[in-house]
Coordinates of C-alpha atoms in Angstrom, one line a residue:
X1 CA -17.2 45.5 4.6
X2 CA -16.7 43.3 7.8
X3 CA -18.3 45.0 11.3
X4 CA -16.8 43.6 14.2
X5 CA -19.7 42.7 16.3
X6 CA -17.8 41.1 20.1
X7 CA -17.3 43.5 22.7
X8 CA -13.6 43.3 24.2
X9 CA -13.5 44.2 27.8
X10 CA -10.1 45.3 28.1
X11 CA -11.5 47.9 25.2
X12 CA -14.5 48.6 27.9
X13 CA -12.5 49.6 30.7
X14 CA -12.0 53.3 31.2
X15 CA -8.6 53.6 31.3
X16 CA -9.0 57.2 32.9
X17 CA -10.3 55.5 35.5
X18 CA -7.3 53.1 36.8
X19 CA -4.8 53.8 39.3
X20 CA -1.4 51.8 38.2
X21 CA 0.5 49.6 38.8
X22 CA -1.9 47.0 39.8
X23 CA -3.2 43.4 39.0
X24 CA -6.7 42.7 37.8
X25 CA -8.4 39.5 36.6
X26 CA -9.9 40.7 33.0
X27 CA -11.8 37.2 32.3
X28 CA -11.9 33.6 33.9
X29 CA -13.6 31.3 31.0
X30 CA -14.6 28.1 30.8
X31 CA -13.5 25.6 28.4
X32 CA -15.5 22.7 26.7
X33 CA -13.8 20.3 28.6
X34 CA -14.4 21.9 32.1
X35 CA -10.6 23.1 31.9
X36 CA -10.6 27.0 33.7
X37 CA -8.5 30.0 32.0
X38 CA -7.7 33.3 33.6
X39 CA -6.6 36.1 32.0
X40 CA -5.2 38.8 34.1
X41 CA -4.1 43.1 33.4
X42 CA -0.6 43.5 34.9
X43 CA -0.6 47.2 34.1
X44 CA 2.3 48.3 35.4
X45 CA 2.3 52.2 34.0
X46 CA -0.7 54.7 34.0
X47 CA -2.2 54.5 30.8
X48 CA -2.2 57.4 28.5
X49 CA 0.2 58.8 30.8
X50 CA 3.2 56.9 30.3
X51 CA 4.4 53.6 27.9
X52 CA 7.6 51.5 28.2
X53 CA 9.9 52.2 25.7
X54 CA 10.1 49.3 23.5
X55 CA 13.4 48.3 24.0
X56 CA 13.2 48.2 28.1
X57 CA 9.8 46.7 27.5
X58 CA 11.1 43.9 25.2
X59 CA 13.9 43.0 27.9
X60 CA 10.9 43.1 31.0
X61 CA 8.5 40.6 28.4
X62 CA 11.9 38.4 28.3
X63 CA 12.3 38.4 31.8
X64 CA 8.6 37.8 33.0
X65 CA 8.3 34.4 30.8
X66 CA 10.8 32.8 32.9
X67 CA 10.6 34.7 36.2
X68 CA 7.1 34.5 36.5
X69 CA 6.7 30.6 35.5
X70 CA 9.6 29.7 38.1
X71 CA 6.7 31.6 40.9
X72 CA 3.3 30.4 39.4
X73 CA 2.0 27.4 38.2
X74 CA 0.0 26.7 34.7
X75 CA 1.2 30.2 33.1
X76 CA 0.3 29.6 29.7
X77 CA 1.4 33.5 28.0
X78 CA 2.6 36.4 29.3
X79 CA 2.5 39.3 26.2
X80 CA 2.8 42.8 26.2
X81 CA -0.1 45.7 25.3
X82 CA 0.3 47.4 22.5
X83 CA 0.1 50.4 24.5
X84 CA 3.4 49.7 26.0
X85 CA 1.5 49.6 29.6
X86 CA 1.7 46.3 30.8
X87 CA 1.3 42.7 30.0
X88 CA -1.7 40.0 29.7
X89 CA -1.1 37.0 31.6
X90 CA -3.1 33.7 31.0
X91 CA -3.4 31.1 33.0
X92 CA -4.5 27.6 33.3
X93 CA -7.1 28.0 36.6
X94 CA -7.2 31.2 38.8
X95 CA -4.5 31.5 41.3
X96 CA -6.0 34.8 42.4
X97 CA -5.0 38.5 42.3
X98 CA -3.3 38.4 45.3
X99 CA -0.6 35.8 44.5
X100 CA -0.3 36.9 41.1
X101 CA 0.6 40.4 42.3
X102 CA 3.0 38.4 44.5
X103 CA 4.8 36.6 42.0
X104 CA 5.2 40.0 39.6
X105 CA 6.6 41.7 42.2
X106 CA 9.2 39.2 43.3
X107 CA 10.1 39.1 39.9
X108 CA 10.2 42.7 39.3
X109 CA 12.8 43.2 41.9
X110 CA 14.8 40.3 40.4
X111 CA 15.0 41.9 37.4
X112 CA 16.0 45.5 39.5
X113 CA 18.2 43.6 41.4
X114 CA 19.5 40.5 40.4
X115 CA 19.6 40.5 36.5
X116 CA 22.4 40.6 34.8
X117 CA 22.5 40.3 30.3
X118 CA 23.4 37.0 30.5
X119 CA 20.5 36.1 32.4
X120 CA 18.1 37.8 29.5
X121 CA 16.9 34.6 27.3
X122 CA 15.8 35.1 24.0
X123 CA 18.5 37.8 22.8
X124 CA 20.0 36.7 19.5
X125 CA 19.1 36.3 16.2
X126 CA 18.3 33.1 16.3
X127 CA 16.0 33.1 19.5
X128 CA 14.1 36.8 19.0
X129 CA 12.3 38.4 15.9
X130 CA 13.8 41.7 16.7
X131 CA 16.8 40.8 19.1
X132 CA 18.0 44.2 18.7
X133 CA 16.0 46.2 20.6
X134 CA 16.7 45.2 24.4
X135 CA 17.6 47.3 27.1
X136 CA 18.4 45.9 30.4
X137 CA 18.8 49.5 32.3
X138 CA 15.7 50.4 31.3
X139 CA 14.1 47.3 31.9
X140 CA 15.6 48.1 35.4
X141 CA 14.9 51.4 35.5
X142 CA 11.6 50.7 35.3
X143 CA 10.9 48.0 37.5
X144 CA 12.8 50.7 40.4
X145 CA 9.8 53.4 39.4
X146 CA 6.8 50.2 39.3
X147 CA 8.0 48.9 42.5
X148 CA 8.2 52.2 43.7
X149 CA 4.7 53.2 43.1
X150 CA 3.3 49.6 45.0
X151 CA 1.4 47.0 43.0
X152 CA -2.3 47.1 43.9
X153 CA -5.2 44.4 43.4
X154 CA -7.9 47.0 43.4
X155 CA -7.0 49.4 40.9
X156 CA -10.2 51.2 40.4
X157 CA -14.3 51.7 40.3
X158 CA -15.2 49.4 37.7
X159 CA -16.5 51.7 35.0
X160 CA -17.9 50.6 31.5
X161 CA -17.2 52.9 28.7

């Protein structure tokens, strides 16, 4: 039977530990060609405490690819946890916490403010996997609650588990 022998640190953090919403850079690796990639937590719930539904979840994911490439440069993926917490976002270079925490919460209040369904890209059959499960008010009923609670860069003592 296989072991799986490389440490994940997002599977290191203790996640009792964090105070969400916040923004943290997880890893900043070097490629073999010199080339920089950042990959940073947008945890935008308290873990083990709360999770998106998937539907409003789905609509937010939607949303950020668009909304967040229009505010940052070299955004190469923005994908939900599992967990239903937040999202990874990996970038080409570092453009730092604080501008990254910027440009989510712009875009977070366009979604709570400005979004309307025909704005949502990526919502039929042929352009999502599982077009079905959307929700726009709760997309927008949870960016209200995030943006509510104020997106922070320092979420926490670092402590390895």
């Amino acid at each position: 039977m296989a072991k799986v022998e490389t440490k994940v640190e997002s599977f290191t953090l203790d996640h009792t530990a964090v105070k969400a919403p916040y923004v943290r850079l997880i890893t900043e690796e070097q490629g073999p060609n010199g080339d920089t990639i950042a990959n940073f937590d947008l945890r935008l719930v308290q873990p083990n405490e709360e999770a998106i539904p998937t539907a409003g979840l789905h609509t937010i994911e939607h949303l950020l690819a668009g909304l967040l490439r229009d505010r940052l440069d070299g955004i190469i993926d923005c994908s939900p946890f599992g967990c239903r917490t937040g999202f990874h976002l990996i970038t080409w270079g570092n453009p730092g916490n604080d501008k990254v925490a910027l440009a989510l919460k712009d875009s977070l209040r366009a979604i709570r403010d400005d979004i309307e369904w025909e704005d949502v890209q990526g919502t039929t059959a042929e352009s999502c996997g599982n077009y079905r499960d959307h929700s726009l008010f709760s997309a927008k009923e949870w960016c209200k609650t995030i943006l509510d609670e104020q997106i922070s860069t320092e979420p926490y003592e670092r402590k390895v588990i």
